[in-house]
Coordinates of C-alpha atoms and ligand atoms in Angstrom, one line a residue:
X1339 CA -18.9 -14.6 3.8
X1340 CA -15.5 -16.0 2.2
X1341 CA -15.5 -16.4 -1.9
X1342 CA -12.5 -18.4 -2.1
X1343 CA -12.1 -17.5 -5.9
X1344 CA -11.4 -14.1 -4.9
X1345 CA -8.8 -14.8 -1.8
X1346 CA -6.8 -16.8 -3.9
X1347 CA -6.6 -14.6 -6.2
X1348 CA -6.1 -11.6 -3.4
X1349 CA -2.6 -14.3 -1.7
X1350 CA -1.7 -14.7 -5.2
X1351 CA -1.0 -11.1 -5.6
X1352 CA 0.9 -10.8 -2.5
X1353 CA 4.6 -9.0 -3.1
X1354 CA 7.6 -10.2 -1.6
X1355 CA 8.9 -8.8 1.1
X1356 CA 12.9 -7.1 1.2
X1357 CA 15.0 -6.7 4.1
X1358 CA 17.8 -4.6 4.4
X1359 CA 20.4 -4.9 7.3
X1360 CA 20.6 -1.2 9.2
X1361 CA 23.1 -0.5 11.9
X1362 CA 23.1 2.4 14.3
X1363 CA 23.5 5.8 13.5
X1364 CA 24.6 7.6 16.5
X1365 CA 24.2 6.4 20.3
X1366 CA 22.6 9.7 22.0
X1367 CA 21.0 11.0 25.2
X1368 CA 17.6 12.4 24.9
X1369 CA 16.6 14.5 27.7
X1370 CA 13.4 17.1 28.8
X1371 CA 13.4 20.5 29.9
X1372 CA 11.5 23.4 29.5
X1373 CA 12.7 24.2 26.2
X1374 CA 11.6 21.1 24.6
X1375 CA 13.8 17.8 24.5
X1376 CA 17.1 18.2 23.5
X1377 CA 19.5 15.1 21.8
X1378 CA 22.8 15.3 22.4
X1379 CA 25.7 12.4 20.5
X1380 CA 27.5 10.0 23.2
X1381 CA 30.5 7.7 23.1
X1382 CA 29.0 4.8 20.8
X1383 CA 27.1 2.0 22.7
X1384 CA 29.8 -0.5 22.1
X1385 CA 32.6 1.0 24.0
X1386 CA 29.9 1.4 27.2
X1387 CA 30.2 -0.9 30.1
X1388 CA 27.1 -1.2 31.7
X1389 CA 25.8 -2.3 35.2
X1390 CA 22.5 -2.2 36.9
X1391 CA 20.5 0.9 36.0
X1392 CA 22.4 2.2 33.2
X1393 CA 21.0 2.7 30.0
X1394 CA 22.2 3.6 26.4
X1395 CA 19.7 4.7 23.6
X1396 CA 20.2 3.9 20.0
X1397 CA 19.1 6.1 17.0
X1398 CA 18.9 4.6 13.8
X1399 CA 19.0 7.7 11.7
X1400 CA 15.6 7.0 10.1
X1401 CA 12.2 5.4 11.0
X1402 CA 12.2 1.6 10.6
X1403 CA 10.2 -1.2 10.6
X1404 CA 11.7 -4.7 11.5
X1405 CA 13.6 -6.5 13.8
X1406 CA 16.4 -5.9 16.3
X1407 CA 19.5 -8.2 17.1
X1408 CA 21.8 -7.4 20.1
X1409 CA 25.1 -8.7 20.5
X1410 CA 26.0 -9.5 24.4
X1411 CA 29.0 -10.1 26.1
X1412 CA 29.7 -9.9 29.9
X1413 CA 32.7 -8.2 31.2
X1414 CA 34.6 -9.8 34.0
X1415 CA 32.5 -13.3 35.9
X1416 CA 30.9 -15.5 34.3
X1417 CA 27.6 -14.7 34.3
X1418 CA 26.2 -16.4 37.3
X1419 CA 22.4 -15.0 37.0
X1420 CA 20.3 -14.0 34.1
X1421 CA 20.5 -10.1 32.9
X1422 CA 17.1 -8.2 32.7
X1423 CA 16.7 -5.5 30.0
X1424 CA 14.1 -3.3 29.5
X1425 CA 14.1 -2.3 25.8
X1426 CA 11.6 0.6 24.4
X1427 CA 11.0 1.2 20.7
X1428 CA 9.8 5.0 19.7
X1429 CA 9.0 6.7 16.5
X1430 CA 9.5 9.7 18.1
X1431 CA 11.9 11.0 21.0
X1432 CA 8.5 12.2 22.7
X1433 CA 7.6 8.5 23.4
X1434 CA 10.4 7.8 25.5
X1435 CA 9.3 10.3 28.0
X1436 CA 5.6 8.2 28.4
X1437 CA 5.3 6.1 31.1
X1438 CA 3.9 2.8 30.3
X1439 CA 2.6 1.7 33.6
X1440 CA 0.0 5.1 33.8
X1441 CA -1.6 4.4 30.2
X1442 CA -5.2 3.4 31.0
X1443 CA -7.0 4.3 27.5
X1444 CA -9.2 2.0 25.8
X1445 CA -6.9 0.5 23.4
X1446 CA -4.9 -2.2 24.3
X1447 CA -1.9 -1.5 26.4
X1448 CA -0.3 -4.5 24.5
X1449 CA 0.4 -1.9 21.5
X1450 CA 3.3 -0.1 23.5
X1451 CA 6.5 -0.8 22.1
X1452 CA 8.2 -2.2 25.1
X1453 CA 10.2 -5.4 26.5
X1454 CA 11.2 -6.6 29.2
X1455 CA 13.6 -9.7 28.4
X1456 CA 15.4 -12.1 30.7
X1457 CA 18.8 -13.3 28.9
X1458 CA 19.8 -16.5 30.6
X1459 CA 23.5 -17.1 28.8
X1460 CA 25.8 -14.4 27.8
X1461 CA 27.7 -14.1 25.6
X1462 CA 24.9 -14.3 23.0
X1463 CA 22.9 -13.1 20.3
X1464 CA 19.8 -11.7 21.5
X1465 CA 17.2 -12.2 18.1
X1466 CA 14.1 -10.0 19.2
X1467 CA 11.1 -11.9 17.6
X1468 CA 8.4 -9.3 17.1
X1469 CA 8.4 -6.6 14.4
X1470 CA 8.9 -3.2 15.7
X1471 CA 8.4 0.2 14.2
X1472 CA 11.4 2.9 15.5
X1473 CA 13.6 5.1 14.9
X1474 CA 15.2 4.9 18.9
X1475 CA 15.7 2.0 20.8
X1476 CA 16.4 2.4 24.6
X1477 CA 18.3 -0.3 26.5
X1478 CA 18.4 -0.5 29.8
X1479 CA 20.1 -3.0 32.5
X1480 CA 17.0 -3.5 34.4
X1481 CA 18.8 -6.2 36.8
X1482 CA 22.2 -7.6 36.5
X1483 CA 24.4 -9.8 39.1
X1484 CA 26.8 -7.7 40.7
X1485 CA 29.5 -9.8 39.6
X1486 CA 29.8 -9.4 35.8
X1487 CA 28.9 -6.1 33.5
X1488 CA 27.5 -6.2 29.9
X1489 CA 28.7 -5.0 27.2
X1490 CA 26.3 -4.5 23.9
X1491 CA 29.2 -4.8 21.3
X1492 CA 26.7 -4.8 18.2
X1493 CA 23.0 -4.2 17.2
X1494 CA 21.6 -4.4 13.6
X1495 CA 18.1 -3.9 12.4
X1496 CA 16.7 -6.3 9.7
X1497 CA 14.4 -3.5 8.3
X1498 CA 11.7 -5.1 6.5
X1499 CA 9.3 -3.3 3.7
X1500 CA 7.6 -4.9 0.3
X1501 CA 8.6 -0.9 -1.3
X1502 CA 11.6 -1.1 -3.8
X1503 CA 13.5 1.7 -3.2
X1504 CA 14.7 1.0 -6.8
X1505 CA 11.4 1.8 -8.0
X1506 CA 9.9 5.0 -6.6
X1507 CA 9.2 7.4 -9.4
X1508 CA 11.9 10.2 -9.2
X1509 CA 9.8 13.8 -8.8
X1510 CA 11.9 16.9 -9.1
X1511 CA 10.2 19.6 -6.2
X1512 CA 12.4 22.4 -6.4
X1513 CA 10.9 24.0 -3.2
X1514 CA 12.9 22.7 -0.1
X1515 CA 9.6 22.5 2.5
X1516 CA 7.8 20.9 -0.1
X1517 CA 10.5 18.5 -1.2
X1518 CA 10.5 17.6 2.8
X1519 CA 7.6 17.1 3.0
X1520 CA 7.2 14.4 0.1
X1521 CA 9.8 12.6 1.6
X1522 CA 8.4 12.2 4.7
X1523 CA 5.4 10.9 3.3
X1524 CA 6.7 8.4 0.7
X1525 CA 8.8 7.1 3.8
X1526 CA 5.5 7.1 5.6
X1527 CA 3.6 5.1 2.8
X1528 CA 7.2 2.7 1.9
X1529 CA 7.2 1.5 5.9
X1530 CA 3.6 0.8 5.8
X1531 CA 4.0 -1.1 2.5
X1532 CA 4.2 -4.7 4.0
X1533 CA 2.0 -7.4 2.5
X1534 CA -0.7 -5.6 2.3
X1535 CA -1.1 -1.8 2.7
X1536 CA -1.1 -1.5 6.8
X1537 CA -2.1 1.4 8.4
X1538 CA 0.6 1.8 11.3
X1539 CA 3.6 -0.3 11.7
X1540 CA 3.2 0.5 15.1
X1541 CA -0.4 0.1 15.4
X1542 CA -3.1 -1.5 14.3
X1543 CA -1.0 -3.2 11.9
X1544 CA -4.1 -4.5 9.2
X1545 CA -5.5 -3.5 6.2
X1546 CA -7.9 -0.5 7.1
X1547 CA -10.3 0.5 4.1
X1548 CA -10.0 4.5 4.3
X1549 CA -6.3 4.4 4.7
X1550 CA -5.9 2.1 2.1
X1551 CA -7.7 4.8 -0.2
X1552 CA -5.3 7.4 0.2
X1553 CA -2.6 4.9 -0.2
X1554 CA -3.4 3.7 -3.3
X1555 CA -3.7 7.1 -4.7
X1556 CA 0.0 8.1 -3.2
X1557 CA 0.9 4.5 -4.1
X1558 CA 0.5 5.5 -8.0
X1559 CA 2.4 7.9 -8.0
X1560 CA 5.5 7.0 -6.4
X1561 CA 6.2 2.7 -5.9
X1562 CA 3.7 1.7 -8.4
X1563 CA 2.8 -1.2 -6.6
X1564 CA -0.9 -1.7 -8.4
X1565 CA -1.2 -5.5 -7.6
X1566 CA -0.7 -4.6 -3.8
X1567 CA -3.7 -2.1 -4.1
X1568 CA -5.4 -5.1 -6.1
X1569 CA -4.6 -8.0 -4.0
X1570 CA -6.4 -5.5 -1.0
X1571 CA -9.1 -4.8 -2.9
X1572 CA -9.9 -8.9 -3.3
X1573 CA -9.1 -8.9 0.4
X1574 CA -11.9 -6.7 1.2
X1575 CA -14.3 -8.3 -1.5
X1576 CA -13.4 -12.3 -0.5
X1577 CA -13.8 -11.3 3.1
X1578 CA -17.0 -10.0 3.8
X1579 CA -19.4 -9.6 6.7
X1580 CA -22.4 -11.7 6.8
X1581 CA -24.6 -9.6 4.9
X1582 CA -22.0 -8.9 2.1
X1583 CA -20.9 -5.8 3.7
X1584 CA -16.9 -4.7 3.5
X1585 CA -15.9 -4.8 6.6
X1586 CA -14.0 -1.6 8.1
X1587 CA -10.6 -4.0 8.1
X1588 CA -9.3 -7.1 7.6
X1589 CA -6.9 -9.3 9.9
X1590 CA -4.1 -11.4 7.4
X1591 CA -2.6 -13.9 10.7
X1592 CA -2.8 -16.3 11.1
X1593 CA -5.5 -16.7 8.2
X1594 CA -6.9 -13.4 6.5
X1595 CA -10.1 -12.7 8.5
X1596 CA -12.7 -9.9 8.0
X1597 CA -12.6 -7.6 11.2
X1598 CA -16.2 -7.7 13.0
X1599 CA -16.2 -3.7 12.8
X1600 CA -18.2 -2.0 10.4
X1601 CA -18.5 1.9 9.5
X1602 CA -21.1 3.5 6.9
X1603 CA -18.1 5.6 5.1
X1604 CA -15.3 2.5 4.8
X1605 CA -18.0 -0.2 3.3
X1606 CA -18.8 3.1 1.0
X1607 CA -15.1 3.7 0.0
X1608 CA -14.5 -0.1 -1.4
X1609 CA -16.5 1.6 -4.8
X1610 CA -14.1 4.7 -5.0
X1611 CA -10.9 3.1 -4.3
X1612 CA -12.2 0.2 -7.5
X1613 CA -12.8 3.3 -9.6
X1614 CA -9.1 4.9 -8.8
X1615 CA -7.6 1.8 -9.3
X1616 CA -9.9 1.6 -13.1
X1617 CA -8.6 4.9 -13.6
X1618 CA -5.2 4.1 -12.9
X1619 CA -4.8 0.8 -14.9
X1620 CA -7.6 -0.2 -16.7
X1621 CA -7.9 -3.6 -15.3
X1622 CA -11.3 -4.7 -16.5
X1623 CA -11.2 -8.2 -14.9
X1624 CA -11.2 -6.5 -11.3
X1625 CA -14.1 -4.2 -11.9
X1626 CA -16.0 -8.0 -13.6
X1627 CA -14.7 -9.7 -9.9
X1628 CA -15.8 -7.0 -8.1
X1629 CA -18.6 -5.2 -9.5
X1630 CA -21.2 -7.0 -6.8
X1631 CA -19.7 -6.4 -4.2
X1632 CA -20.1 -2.5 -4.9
X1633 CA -23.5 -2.9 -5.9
X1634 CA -24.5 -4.7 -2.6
X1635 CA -22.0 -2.3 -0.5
X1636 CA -24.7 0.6 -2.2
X1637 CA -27.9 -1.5 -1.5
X1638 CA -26.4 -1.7 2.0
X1639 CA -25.9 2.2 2.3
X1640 CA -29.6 2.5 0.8
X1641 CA -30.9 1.1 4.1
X1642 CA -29.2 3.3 5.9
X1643 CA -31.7 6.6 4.4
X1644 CA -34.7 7.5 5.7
X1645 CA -38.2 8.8 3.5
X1646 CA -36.3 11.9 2.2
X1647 CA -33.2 10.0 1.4
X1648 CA -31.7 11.0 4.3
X1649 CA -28.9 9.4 5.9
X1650 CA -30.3 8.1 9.2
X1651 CA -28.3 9.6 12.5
X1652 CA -27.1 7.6 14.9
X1653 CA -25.1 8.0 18.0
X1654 CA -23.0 5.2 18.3
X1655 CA -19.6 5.7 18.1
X1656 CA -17.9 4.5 15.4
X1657 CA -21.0 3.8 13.3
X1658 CA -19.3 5.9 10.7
X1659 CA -16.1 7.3 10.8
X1660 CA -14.9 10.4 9.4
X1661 CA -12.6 11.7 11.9
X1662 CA -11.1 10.8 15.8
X1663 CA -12.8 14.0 16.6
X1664 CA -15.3 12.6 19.6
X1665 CA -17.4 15.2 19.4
X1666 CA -18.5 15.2 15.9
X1667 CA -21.6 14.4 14.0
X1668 CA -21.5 11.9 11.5
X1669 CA -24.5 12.7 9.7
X1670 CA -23.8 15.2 6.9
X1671 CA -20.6 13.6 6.2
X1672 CA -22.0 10.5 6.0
X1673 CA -24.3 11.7 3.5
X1674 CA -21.7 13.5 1.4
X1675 CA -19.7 10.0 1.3
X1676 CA -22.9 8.7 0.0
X1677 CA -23.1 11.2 -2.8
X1678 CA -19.2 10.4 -3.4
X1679 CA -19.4 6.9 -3.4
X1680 CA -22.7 7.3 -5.8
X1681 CA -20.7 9.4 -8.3
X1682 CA -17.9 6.0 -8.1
X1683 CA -20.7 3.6 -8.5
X1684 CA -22.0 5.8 -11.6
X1685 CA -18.9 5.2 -13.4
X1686 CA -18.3 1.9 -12.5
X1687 CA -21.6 0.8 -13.5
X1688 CA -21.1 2.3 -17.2
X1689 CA -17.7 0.3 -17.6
X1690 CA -19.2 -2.5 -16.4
X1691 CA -22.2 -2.5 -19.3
X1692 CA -24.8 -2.4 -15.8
X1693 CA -27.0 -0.3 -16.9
X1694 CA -29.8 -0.6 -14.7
X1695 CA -27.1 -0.2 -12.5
X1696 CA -25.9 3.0 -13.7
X1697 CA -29.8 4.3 -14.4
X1698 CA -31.4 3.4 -10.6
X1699 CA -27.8 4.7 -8.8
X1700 CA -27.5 7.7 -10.9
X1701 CA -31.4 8.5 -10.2
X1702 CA -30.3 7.8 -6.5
X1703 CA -27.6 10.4 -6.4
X1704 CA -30.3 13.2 -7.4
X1705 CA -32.9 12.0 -4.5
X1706 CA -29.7 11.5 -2.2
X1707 CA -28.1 15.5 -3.1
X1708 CA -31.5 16.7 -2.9
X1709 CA -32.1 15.1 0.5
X1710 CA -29.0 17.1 1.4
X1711 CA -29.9 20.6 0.3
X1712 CA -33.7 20.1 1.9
X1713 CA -33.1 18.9 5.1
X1714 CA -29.4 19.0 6.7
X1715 CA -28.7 22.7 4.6
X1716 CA -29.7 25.7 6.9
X1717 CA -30.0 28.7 4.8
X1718 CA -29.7 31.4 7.1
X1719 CA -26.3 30.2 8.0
X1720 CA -25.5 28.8 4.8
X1721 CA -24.0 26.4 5.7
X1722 CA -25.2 22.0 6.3
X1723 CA -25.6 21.0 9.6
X1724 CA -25.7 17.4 10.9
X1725 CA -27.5 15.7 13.5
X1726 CA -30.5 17.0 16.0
X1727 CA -28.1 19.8 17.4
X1728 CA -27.3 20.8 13.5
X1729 CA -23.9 20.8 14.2
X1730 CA -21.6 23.0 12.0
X1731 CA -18.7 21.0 11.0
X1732 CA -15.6 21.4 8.6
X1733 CA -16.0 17.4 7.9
X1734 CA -19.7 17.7 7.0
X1735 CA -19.0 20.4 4.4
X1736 CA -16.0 18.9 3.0
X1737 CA -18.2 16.0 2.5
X1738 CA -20.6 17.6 1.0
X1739 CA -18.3 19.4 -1.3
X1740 CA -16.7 16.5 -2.1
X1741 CA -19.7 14.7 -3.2
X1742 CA -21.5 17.1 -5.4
X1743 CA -24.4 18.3 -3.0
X1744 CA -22.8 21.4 -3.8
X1745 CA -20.1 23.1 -6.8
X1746 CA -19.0 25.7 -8.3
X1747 CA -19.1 29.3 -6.6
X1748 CA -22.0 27.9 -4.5
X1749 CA -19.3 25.5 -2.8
X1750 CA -16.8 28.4 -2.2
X1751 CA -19.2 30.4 -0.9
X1752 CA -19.7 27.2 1.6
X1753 CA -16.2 27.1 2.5
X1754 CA -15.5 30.6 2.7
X1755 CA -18.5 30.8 5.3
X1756 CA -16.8 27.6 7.5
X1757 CA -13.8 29.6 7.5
X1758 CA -15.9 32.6 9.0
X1759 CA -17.8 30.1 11.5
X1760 CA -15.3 30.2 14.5
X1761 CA -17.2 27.0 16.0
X1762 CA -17.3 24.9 13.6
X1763 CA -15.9 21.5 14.9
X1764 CA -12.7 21.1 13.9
X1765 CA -10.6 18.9 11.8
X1766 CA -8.1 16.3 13.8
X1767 CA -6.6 14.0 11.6
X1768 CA -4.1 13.7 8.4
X1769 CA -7.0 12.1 7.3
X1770 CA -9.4 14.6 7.4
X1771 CA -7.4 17.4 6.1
X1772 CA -6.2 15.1 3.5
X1773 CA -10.1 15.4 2.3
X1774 CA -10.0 19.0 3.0
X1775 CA -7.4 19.8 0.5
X1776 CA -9.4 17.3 -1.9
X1777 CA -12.3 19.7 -1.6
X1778 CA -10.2 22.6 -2.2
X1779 CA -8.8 21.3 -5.4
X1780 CA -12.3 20.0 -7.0
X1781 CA -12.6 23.7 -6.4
X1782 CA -10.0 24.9 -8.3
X1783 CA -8.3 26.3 -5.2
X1784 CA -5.3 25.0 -6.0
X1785 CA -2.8 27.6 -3.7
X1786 CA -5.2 27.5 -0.7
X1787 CA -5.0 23.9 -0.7
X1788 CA -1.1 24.0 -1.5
X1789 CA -0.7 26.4 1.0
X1790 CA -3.1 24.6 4.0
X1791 CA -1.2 21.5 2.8
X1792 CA 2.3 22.8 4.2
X1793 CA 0.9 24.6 7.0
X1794 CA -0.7 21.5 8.2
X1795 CA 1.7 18.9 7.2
X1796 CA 4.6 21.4 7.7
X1797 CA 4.0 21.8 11.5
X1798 CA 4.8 18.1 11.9
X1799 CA 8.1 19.2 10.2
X1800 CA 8.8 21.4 12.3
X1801 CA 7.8 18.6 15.2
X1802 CA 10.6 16.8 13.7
X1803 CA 8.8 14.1 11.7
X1804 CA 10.6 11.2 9.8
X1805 CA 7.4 10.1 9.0
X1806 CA 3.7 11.9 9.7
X1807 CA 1.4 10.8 12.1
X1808 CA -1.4 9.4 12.9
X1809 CA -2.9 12.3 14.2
X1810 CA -1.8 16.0 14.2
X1811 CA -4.2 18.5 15.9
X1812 CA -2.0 21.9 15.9
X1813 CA -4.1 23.5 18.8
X1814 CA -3.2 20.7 20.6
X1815 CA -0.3 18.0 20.0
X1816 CA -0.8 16.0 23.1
X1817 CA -4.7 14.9 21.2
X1818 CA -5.6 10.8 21.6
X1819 CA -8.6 9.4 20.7
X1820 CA -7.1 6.4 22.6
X1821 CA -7.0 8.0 26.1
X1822 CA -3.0 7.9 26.0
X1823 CA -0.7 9.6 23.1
X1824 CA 1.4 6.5 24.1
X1825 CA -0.4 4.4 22.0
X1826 CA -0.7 6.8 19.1
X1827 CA 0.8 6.0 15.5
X1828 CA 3.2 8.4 14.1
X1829 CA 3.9 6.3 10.8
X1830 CA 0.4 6.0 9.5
X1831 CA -0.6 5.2 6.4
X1832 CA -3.4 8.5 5.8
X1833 CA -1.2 11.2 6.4
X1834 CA 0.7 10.3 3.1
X1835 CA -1.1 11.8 1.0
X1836 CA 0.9 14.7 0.5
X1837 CA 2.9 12.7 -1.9
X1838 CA 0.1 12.5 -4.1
X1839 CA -1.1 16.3 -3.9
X1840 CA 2.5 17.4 -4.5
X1841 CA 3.1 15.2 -7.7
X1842 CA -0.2 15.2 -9.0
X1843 CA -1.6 18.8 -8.3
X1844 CA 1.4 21.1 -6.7
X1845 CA 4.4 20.7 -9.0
Ligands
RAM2218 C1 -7.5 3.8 13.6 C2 -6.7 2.9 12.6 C3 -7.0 3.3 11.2 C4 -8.3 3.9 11.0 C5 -9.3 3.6 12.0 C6 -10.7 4.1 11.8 O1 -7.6 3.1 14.7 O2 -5.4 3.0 12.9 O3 -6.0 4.1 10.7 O4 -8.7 3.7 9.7 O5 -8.8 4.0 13.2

């Protein structure tokens, strides 16, 4: 379904984008060996003269998004046949040590950030034409004539970002891992801040609906861009699936398009990430424009519950999200996430004036919690369990936690047990720890979450992060849910959360 009322008013809201012109930092060697890889400074690119086979790598200092210029001359003939570079982008050093050509996962192989690029006439300006997201840039003379060498004598990025440098909130963290790590993730958010909220620069490159929660909530604490989160959130509601359902994300080229991917949790969020941003600004004409589209995303949800209000299992992947873990179980989360959303609806409802709304949801949430604590709670374990194998999860009682099925000492006792349950399934993603410390903090647990908040995000420091990644599983940092780290993100838009813990809750 499209309501053009609400896209126009979604493209109206659009910010500008600013570029900035970025030259290279240091021209480097990056090589492998037992002891990890190892960067070492070379004689700058532009005095190299370079024939077939040799290669030079770039490092911009800092993780970018944009485009790359090269500036070509040939040294001695005239060039009598085109010149054949291979040029690879990485985020991290790691990638340049992935070889393309073995990648065989189920995302597209398209994503990797690789060209090979004939350049007929040098001298020249070589203007690459896609957006790339990098810190190091690798250029290699796949082919040249034997007669004439190249010489790169300049390269320049035209970084692009709709962040204002200019207008991120200054935040004094006196704590040097700390202040780190909010760095890293406003750079995270401020490359991902394009016109809309993306997930990845690198990959998937569209408006997802659980990133775009946690972005919003970083967003209002450092850039401040509340029309971005406002222009998404008319996105998601103009854009719908046939049946009114938010879609899981939405396509802007070459026109903004609903994606044809749905998941149980992201139609669920559209209602919490409305009542952050009423929190936040107290825009009563977005809650008027999008107050049916919660209500239908909730009707939707309803069908989802069996007789004891129940959230229905299924076993197809990717009905619901919750994490890139492929072994989980949805179930309880899902039914936490229904209790959360529930709780987002309630409020929405009574600043809407809906109150049939607000009686009939908030006389759902009781049926929903008790569902809950009936049928997926096992009380000899004490802890909820999801799916026909009850499986014991940290997601499923984060969720849970998170939603009100369970509070107070009640819910620590919860946690404290998962912490004793050696196999409980495990979380994988920024994103799922980013809930974690959530649960922690509706707790009152304010140094456990501080402190699992720089363990976790603090081992990508160590990694050598500019900005976090998409996914981060510390028992094992070569984890894709793809089928090929190569693919992987390592500027996405969940893991920034830590901006908003550390000014909001940690300071
Ligand atoms: C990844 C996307 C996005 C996430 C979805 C579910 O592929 O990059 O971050 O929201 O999965």
């Amino acid at each position: 379904m499209r309501d053009l009322t609400l896209l126009e008013k979604a493209v109206a809201l659009f910010p500008k984008i600013n570029e900035k012109e970025v030259s290279v930092s240091e021209t480097v060697s990056i090589t492998r060996d037992d002891s990890g890889i190892n960067k070492a400074v070379q004689p700058d690119f532009r005095t190299r003269v370079l024939k077939k086979k040799d290669e030079v790598i770039l490092d911009f200092g800092e993780h970018l998004v944009g485009y790359l210029t090269l500036e070509l001359k040939n040294i001695g003939a005239h060039a009598d046949a085109p010149v054949l570079l291979q040029i690879q982008f990485a985020e991290r050093e790691i990638e340049l040590f992935e070889d393309a050509s073995t990648y065989n996962g189920w995302v597209s192989a398209s994503w990797i950030q690789e060209e090979l690029v004939k350049v007929d006439v040098v001298p020249s300006k070589l203007d690459l034409a896609r957006r790339y997201a990098f810190r190091y840039v690798r250029i290699k003379v796949s082919d040249i004539s034997s007669k004439f060498d190249l010489q790169i004598i300049d390269a320049k990025v035209r970084a692009v970002t709709s962040a204002r440098d200019e207008d991120l909130l200054s935040c004094e963290i006196e704590d040097s891992l700390d202040n780190r790590i909010d760095t890293i993730a406003v750079n995270t958010l401020k490359d991902c801040m394009q016109t809309i909220f993306e997930d990845g620069p690198k990959r998937d490159r569209r408006l997802w609906i659980g990133d775009l929660r946690i972005q919003a909530l970083a967003n209002y604490v450092t850039y401040r861009m509340n029309d971005m989160v406002k222009a998404c959130l008319y996105l998601f509601g103009a854009l719908t699936q046939e049946d009114g359902r938010v879609g899981a994300c939405i396509f802007l080229e070459p026109e903004p398009e609903v994606d044809d991917t749905f998941m149980y949790d992201y139609s669920l969020f559209f209602v919490s990430i409305l009542r952050d941003y009423y929190k936040e600004t107290g825009d009563m004409e977005a809650v008027k424009d999008l107050w049916n589209v919660c209500k239908r995303q909730i009707e939707l949800a309803k069908e989802g519950l069996d007789e004891h209000c129940v959230v229905k299992d299924l076993d197809v992947l990717g009905w619901c999200f919750v994490d890139w873990n492929l072994e989980l179980n949805k179930q309880a989360a899902a039914q936490g996430i229904l209790l959360y959303a529930l709780e987002a609806a309630i409020e929405l409802a009574e600043c809407a004036g809906d109150v049939l709304a607000e009686e009939e949801y908030a006389a759902l949430y009781i049926k929903v919690r008790d569902g809950a604590n009936r049928f997926l709670y096992d009380d000899k374990l004490g802890l909820y369990v999801s799916g026909s194998d009850r499986q014991i999860s940290y997601a499923s009682q984060v969720w849970m936690v998170l939603g009100g099925a369970v509070d107070g000492k009640a819910a620590e006792r919860l946690l404290g047990k998962l912490e004793a349950y050696d196999a409980a399934v495990k979380m994988v993603t920024p994103y799922m720890y980013h809930n974690y410390i959530d649960a922690l903090l509706k707790l009152g647990k304010k140094d456990e979450a501080h402190s699992l908040m720089r363990q976790y995000w603090g081992g990508m420091v160590e990694n050598g992060a500019d900005t976090f990644w998409e996914l981060y599983n510390p028992e094992n940092t070569d984890e894709s849910p793809y089928g090929g780290t190569i693919v992987n993100s390592y500027c996405h838009a969940w893991s920034c959360g830590p901006a908003y813990f550390l000014r909001k809750f940690f300071k």
